[in-house]
mmCIF file of N, CA and C in Angstrom:
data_model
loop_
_atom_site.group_PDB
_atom_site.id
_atom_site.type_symbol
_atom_site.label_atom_id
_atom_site.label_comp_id
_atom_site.label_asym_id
_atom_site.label_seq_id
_atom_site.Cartn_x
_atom_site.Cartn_y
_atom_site.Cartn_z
ATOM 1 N N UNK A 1 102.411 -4.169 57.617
ATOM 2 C CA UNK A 1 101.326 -5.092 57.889
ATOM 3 C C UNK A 1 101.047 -5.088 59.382
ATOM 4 N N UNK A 2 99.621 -5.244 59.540
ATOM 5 C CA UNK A 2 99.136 -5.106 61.047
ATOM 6 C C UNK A 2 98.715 -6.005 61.279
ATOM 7 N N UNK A 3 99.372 -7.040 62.374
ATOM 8 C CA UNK A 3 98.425 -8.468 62.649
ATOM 9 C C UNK A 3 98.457 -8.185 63.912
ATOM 10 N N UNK A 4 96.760 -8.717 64.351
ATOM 11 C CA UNK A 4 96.214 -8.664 65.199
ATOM 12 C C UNK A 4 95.673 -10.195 65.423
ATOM 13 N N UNK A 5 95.266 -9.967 67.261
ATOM 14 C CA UNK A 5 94.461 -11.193 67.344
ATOM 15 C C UNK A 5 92.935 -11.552 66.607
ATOM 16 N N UNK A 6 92.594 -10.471 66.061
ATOM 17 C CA UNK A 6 91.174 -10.681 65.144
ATOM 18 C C UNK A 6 91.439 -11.004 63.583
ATOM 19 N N UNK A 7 92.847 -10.418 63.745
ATOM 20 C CA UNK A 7 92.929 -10.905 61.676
ATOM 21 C C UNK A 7 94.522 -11.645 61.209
ATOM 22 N N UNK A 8 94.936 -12.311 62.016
ATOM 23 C CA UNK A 8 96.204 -12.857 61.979
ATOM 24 C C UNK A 8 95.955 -14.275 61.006
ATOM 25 N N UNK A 9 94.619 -14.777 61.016
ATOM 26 C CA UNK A 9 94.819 -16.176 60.254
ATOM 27 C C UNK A 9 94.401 -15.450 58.815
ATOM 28 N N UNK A 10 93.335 -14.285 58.754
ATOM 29 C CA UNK A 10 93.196 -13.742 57.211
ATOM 30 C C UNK A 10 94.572 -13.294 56.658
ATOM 31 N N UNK A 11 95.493 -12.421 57.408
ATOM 32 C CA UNK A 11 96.808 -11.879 56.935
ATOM 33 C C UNK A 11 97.459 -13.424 56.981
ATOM 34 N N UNK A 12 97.781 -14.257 56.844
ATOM 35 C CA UNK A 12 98.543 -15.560 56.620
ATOM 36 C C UNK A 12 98.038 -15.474 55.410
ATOM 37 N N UNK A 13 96.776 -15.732 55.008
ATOM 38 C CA UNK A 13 96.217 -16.754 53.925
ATOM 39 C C UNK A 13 96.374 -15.294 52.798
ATOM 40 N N UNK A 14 96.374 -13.969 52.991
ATOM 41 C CA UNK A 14 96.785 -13.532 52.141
ATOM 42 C C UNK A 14 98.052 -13.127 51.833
ATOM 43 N N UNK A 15 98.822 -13.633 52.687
ATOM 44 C CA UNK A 15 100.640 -13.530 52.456
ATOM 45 C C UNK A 15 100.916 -14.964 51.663
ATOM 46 N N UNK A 16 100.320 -16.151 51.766
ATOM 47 C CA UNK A 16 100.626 -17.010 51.307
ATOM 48 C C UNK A 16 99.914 -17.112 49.780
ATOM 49 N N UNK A 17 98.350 -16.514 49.533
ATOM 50 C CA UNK A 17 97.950 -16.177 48.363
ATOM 51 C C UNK A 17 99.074 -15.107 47.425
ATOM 52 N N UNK A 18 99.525 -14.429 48.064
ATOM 53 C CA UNK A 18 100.030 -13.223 47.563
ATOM 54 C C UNK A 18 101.638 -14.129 46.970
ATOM 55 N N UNK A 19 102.396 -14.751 47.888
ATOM 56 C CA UNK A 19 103.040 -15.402 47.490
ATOM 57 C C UNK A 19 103.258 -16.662 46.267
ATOM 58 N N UNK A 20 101.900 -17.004 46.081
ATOM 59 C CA UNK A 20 102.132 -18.209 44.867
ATOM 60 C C UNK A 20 101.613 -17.229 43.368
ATOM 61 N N UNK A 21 101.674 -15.724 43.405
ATOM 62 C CA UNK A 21 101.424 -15.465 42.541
ATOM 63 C C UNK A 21 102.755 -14.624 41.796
ATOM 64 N N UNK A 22 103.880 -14.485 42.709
ATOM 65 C CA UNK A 22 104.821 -13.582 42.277
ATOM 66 C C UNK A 22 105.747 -14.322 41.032
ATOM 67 N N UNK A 23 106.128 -13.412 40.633
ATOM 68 C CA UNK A 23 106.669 -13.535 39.609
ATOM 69 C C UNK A 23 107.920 -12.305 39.123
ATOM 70 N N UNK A 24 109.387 -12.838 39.346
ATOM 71 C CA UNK A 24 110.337 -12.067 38.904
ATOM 72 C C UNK A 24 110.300 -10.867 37.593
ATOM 73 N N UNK A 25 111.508 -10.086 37.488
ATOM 74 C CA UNK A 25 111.696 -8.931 36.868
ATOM 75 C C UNK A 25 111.226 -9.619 35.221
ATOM 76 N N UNK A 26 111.696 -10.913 35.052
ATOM 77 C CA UNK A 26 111.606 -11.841 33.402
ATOM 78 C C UNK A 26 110.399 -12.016 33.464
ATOM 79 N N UNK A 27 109.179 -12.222 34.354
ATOM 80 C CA UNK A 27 108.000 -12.519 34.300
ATOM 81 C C UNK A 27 107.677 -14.395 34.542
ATOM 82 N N UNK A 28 108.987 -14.603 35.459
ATOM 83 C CA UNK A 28 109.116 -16.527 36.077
ATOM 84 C C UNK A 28 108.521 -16.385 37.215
ATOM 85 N N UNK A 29 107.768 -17.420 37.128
ATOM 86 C CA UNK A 29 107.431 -17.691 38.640
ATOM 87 C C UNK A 29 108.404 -17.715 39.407
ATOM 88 N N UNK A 30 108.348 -17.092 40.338
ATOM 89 C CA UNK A 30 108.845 -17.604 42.110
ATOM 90 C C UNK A 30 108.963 -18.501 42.803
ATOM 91 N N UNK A 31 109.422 -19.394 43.182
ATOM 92 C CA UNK A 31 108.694 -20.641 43.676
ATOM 93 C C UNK A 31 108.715 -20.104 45.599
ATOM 94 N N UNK A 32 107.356 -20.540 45.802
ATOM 95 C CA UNK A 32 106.885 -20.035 47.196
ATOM 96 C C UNK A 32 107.847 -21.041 48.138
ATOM 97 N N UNK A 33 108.194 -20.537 49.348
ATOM 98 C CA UNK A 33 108.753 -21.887 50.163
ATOM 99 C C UNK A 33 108.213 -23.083 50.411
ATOM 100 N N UNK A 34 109.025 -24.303 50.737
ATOM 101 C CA UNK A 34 108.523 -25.343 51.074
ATOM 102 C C UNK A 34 108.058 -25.400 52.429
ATOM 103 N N UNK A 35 106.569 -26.312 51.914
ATOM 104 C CA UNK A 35 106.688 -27.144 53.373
ATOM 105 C C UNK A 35 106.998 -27.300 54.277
ATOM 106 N N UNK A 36 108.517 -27.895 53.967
ATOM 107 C CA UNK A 36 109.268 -28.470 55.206
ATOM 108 C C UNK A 36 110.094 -27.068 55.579
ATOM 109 N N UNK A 37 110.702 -26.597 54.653
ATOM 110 C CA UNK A 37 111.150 -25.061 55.122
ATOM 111 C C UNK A 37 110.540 -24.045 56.278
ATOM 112 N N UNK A 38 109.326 -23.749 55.902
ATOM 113 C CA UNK A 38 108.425 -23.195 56.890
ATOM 114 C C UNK A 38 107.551 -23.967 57.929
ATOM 115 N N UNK A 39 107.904 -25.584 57.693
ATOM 116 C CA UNK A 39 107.833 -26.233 58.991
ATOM 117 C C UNK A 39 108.994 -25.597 60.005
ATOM 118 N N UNK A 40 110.290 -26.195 59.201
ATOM 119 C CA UNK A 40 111.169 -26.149 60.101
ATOM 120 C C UNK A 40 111.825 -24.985 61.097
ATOM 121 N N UNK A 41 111.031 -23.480 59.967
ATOM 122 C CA UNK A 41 111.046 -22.166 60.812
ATOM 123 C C UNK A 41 110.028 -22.004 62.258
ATOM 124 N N UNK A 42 109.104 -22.711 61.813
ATOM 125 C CA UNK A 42 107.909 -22.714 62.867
ATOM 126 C C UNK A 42 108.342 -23.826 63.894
ATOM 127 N N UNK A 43 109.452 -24.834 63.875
ATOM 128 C CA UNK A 43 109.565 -25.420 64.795
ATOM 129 C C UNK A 43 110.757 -24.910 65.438
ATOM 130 N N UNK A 44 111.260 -23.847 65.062
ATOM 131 C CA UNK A 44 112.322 -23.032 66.117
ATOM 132 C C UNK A 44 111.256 -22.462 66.930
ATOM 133 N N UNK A 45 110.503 -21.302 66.416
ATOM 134 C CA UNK A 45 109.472 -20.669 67.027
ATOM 135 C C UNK A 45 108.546 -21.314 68.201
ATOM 136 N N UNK A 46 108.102 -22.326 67.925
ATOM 137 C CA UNK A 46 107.475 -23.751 68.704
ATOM 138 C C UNK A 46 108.262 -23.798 70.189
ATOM 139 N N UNK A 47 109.341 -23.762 69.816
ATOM 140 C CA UNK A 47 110.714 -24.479 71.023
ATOM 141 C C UNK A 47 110.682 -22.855 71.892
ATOM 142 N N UNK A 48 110.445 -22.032 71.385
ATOM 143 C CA UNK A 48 110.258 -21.291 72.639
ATOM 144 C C UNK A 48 108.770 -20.819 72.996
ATOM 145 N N UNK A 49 107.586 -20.979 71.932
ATOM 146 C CA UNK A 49 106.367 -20.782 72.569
ATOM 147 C C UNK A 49 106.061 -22.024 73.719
ATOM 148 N N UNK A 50 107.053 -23.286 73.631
ATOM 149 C CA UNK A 50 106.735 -23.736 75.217
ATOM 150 C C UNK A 50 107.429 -23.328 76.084
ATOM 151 N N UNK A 51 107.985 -23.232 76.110
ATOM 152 C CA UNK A 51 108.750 -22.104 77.347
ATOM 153 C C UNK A 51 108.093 -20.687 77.458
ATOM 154 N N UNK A 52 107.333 -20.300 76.519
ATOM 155 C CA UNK A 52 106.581 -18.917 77.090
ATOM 156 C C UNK A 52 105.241 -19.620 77.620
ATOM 157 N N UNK A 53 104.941 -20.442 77.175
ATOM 158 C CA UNK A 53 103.568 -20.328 77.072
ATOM 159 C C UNK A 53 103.404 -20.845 79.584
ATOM 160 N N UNK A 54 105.199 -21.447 79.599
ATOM 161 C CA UNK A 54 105.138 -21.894 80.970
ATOM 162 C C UNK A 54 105.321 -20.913 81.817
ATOM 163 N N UNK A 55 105.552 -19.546 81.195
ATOM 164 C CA UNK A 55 106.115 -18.383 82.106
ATOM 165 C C UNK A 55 104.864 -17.962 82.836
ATOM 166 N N UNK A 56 104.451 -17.238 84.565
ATOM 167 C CA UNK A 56 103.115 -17.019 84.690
ATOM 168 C C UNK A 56 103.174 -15.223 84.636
ATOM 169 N N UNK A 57 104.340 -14.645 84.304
ATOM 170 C CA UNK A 57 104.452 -13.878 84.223
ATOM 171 C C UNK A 57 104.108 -13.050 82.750
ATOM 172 N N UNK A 58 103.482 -11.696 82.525
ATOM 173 C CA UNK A 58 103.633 -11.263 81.239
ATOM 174 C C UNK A 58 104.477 -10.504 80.430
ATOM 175 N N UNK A 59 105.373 -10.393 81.646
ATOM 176 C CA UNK A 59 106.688 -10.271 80.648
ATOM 177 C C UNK A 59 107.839 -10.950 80.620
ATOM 178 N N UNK A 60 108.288 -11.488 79.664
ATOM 179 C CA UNK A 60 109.162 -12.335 79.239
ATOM 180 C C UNK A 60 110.730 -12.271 79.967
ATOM 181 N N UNK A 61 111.221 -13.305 80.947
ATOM 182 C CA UNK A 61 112.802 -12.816 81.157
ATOM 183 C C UNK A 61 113.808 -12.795 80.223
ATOM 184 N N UNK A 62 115.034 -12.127 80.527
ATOM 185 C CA UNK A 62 115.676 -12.197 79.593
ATOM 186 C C UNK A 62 116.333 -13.767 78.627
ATOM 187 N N UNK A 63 116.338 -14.327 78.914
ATOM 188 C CA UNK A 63 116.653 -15.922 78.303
ATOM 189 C C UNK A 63 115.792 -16.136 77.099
ATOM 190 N N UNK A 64 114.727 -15.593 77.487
ATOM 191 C CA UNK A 64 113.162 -15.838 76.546
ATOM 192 C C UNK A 64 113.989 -14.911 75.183
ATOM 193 N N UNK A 65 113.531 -13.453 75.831
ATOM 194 C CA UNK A 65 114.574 -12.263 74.909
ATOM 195 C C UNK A 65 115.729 -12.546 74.123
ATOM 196 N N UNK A 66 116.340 -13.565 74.599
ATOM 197 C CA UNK A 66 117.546 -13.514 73.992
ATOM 198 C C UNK A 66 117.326 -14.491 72.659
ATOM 199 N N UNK A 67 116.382 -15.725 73.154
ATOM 200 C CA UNK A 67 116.382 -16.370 72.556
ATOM 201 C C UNK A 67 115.465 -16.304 71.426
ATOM 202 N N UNK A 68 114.122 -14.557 71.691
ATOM 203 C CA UNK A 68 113.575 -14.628 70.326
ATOM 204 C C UNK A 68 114.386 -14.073 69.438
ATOM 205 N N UNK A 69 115.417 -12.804 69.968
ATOM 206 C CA UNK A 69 116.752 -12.125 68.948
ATOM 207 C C UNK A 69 117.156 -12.977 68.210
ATOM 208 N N UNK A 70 117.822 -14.046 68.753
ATOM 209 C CA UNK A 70 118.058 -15.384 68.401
ATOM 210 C C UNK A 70 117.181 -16.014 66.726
ATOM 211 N N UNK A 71 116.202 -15.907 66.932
ATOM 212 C CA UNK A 71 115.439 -16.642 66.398
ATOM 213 C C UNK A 71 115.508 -15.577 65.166
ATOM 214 N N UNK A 72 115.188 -14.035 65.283
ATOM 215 C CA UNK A 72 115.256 -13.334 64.288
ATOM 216 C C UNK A 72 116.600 -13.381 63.324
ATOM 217 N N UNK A 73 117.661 -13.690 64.036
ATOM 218 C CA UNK A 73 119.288 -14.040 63.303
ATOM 219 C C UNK A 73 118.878 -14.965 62.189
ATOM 220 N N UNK A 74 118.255 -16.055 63.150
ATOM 221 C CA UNK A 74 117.808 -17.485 62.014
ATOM 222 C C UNK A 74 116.859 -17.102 60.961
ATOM 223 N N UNK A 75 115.839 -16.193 61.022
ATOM 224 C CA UNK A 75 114.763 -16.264 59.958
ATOM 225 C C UNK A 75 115.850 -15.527 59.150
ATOM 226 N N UNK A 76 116.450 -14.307 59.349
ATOM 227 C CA UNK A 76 117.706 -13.625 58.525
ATOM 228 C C UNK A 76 118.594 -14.537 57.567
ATOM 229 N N UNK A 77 119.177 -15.478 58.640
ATOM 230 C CA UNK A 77 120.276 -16.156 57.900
ATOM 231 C C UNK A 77 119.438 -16.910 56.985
ATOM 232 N N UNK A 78 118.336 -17.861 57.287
ATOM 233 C CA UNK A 78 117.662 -18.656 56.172
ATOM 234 C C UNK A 78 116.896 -17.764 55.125
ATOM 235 N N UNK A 79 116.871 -16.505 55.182
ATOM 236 C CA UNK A 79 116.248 -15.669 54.017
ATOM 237 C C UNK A 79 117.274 -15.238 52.967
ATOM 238 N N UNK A 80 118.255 -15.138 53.266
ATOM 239 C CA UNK A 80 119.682 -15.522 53.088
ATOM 240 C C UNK A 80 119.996 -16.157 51.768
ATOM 241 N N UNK A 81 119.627 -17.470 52.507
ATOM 242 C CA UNK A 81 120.212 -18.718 52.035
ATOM 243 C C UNK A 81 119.165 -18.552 50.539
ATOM 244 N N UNK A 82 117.921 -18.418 50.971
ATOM 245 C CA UNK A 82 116.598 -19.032 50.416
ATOM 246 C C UNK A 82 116.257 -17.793 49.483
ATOM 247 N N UNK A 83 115.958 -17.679 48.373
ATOM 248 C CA UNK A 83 114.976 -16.377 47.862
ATOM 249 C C UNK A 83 113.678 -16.630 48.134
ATOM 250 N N UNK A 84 113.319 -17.810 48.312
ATOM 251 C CA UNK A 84 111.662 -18.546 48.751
ATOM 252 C C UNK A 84 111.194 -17.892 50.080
ATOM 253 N N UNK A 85 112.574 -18.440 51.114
ATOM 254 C CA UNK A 85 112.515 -17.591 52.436
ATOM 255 C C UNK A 85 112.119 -16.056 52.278
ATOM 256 N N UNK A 86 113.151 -15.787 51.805
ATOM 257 C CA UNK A 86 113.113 -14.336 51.767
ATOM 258 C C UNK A 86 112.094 -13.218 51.443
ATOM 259 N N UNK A 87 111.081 -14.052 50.440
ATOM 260 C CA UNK A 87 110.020 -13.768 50.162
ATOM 261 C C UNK A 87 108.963 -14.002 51.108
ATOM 262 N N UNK A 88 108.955 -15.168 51.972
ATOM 263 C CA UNK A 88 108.551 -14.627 53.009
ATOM 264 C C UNK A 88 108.551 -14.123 54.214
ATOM 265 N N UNK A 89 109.477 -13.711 54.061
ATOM 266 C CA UNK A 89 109.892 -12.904 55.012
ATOM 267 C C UNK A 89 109.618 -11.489 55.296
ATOM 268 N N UNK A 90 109.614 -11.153 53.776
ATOM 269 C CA UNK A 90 108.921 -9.598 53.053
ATOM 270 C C UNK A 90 107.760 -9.635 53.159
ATOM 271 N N UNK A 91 107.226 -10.548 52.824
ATOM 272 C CA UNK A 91 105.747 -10.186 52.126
ATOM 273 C C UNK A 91 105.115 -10.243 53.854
ATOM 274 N N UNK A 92 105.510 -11.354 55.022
ATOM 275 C CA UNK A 92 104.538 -11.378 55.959
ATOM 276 C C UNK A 92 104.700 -10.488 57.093
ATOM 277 N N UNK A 93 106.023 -9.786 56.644
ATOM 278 C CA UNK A 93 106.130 -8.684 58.534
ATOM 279 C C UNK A 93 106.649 -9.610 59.517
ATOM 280 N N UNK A 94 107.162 -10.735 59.399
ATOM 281 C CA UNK A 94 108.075 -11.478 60.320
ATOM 282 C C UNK A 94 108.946 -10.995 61.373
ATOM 283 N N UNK A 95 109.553 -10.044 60.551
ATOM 284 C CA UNK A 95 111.129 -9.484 61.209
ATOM 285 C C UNK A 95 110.221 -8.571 62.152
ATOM 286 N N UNK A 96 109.341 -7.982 61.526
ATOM 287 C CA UNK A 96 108.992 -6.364 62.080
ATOM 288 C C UNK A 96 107.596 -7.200 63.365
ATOM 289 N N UNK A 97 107.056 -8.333 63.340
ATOM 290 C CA UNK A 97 106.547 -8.915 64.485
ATOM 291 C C UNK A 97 107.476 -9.533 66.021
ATOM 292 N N UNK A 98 108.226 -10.124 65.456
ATOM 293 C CA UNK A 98 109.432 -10.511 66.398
ATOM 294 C C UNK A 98 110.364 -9.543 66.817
ATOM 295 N N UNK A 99 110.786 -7.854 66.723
ATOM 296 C CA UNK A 99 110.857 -6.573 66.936
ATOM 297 C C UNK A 99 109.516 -6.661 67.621
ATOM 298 N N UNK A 100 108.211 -6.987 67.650
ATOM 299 C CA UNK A 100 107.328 -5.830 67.859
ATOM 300 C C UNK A 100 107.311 -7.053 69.432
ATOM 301 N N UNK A 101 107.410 -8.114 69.661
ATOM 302 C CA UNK A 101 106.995 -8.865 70.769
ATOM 303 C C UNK A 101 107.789 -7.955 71.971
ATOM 304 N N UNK A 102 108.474 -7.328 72.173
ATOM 305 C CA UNK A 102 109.200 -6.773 73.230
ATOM 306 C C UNK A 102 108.967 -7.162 74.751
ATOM 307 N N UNK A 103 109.397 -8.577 74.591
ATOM 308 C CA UNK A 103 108.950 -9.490 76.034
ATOM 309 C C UNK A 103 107.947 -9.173 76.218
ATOM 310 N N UNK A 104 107.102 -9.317 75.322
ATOM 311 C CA UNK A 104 105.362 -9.204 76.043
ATOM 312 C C UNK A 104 105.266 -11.146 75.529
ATOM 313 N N UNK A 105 104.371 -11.793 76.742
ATOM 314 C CA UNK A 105 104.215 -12.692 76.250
ATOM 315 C C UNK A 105 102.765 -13.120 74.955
ATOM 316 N N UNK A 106 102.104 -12.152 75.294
ATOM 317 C CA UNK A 106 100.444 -12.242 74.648
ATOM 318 C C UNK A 106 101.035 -11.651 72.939
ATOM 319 N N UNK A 107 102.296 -10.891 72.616
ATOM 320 C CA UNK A 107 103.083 -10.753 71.719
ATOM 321 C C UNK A 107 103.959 -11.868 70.589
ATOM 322 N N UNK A 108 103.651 -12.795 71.613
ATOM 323 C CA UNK A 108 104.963 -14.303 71.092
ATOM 324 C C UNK A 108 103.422 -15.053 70.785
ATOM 325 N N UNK A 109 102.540 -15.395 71.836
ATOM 326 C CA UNK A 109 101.899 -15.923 71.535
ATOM 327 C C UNK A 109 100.741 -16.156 70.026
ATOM 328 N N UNK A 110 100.790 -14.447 69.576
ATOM 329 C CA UNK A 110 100.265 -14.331 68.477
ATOM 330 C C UNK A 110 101.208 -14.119 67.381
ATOM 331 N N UNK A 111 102.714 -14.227 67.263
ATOM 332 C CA UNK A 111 103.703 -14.144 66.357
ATOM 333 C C UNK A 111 103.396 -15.909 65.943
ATOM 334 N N UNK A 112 103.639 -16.853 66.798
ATOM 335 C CA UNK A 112 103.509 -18.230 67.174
ATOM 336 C C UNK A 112 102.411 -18.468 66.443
ATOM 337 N N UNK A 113 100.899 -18.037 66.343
ATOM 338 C CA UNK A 113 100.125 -18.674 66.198
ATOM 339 C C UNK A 113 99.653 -17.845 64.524
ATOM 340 N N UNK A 114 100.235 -16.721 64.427
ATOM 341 C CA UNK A 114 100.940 -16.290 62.742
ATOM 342 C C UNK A 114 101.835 -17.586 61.845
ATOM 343 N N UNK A 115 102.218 -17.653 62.818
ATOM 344 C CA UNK A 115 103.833 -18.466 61.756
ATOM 345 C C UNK A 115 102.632 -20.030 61.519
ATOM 346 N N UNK A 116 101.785 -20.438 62.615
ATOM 347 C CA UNK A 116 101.257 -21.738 62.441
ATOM 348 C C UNK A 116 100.116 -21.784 61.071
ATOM 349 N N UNK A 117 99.469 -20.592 61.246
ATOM 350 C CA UNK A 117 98.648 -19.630 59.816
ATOM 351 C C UNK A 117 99.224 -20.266 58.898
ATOM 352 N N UNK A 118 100.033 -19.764 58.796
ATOM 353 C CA UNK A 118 101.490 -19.198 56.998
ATOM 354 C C UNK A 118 101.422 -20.630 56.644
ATOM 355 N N UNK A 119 101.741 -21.631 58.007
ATOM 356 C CA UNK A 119 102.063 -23.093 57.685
ATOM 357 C C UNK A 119 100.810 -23.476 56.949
ATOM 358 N N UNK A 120 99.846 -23.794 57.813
ATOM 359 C CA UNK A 120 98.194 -24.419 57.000
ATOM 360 C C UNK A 120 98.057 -24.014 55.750
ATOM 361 N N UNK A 121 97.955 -22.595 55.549
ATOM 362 C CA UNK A 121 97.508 -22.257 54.269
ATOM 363 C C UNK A 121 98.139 -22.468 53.597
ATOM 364 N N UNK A 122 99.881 -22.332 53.457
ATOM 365 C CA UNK A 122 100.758 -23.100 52.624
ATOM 366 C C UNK A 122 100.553 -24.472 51.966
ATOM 367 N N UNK A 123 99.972 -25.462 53.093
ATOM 368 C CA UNK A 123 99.737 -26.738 53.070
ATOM 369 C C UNK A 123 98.535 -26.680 52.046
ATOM 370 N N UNK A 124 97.929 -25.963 52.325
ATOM 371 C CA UNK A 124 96.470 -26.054 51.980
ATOM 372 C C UNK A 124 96.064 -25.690 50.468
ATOM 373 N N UNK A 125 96.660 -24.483 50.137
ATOM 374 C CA UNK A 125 96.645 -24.240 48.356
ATOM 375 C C UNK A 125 97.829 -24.486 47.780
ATOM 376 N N UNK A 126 99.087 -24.918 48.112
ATOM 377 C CA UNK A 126 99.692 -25.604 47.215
ATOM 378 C C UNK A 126 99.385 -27.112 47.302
ATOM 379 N N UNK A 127 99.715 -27.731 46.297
ATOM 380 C CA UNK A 127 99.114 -29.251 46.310
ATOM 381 C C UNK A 127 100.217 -29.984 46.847
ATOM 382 N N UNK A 128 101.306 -29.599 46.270
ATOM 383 C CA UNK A 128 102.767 -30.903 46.436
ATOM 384 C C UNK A 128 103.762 -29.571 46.201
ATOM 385 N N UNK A 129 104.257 -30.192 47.005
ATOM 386 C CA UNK A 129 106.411 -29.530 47.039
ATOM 387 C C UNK A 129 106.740 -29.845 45.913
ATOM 388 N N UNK A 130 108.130 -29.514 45.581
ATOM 389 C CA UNK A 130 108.513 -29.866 44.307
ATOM 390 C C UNK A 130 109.547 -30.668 44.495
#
């Protein structure tokens, strides 16, 4: 998947469409992640887009670096935990965006404003959590 600054909110809304339709090897629904789940991924992400967003530099020091590696451990370990996660994790190019930021900051900034995508539209065509 290729997200760009021209099609990053269409690729959300079709990772999250694409997601409420899957359905396992038995032919069961999936259940897409929660809410609060992919809040709470986007508010790791959050905690360092303010700290990039204060850098005046465009490339990221190492602290920044360490701490998006960091962040990729966490989407790992909670995909992990989660098959919900995990699914999106696959379906949106997560891992392979946070690899692709390579201390560029204009890189975080549109990973950041991906993950905020995934959130809305989540919000938006499912009705209620379960």
């Amino acid at each position: 998947m290729k997200v760009n600054e021209q099609n990053y909110v269409d690729e959300a809304e079709k990772v999250i469409q694409s997601l409420m339709g899957k359905k396992d090897q038995r032919g069961r629904d999936i259940p897409i992640v929660t809410t609060s789940k992919l809040r709470n991924l986007l508010a790791m992400s959050a905690d360092i887009y303010n700290e990039v967003m204060n850098e005046k530099e465009e490339q990221l020091n190492e602290d920044i670096c360490a701490r998006i590696e960091y962040l990729r451990v966490r989407f790992l370990y909670e995909a992990g935990r989660e098959p919900a996660v995990k699914n999106l994790v696959n379906e949106s190019g997560i891992m392979e965006l946070l690899k692709n930021v390579n201390a560029n900051k204009k890189n975080y900034i549109l990973f950041n404003r991906y993950m905020e995508a995934l959130v809305a539209f989540r919000k938006f065509y499912v009705e209620k959590d379960d």
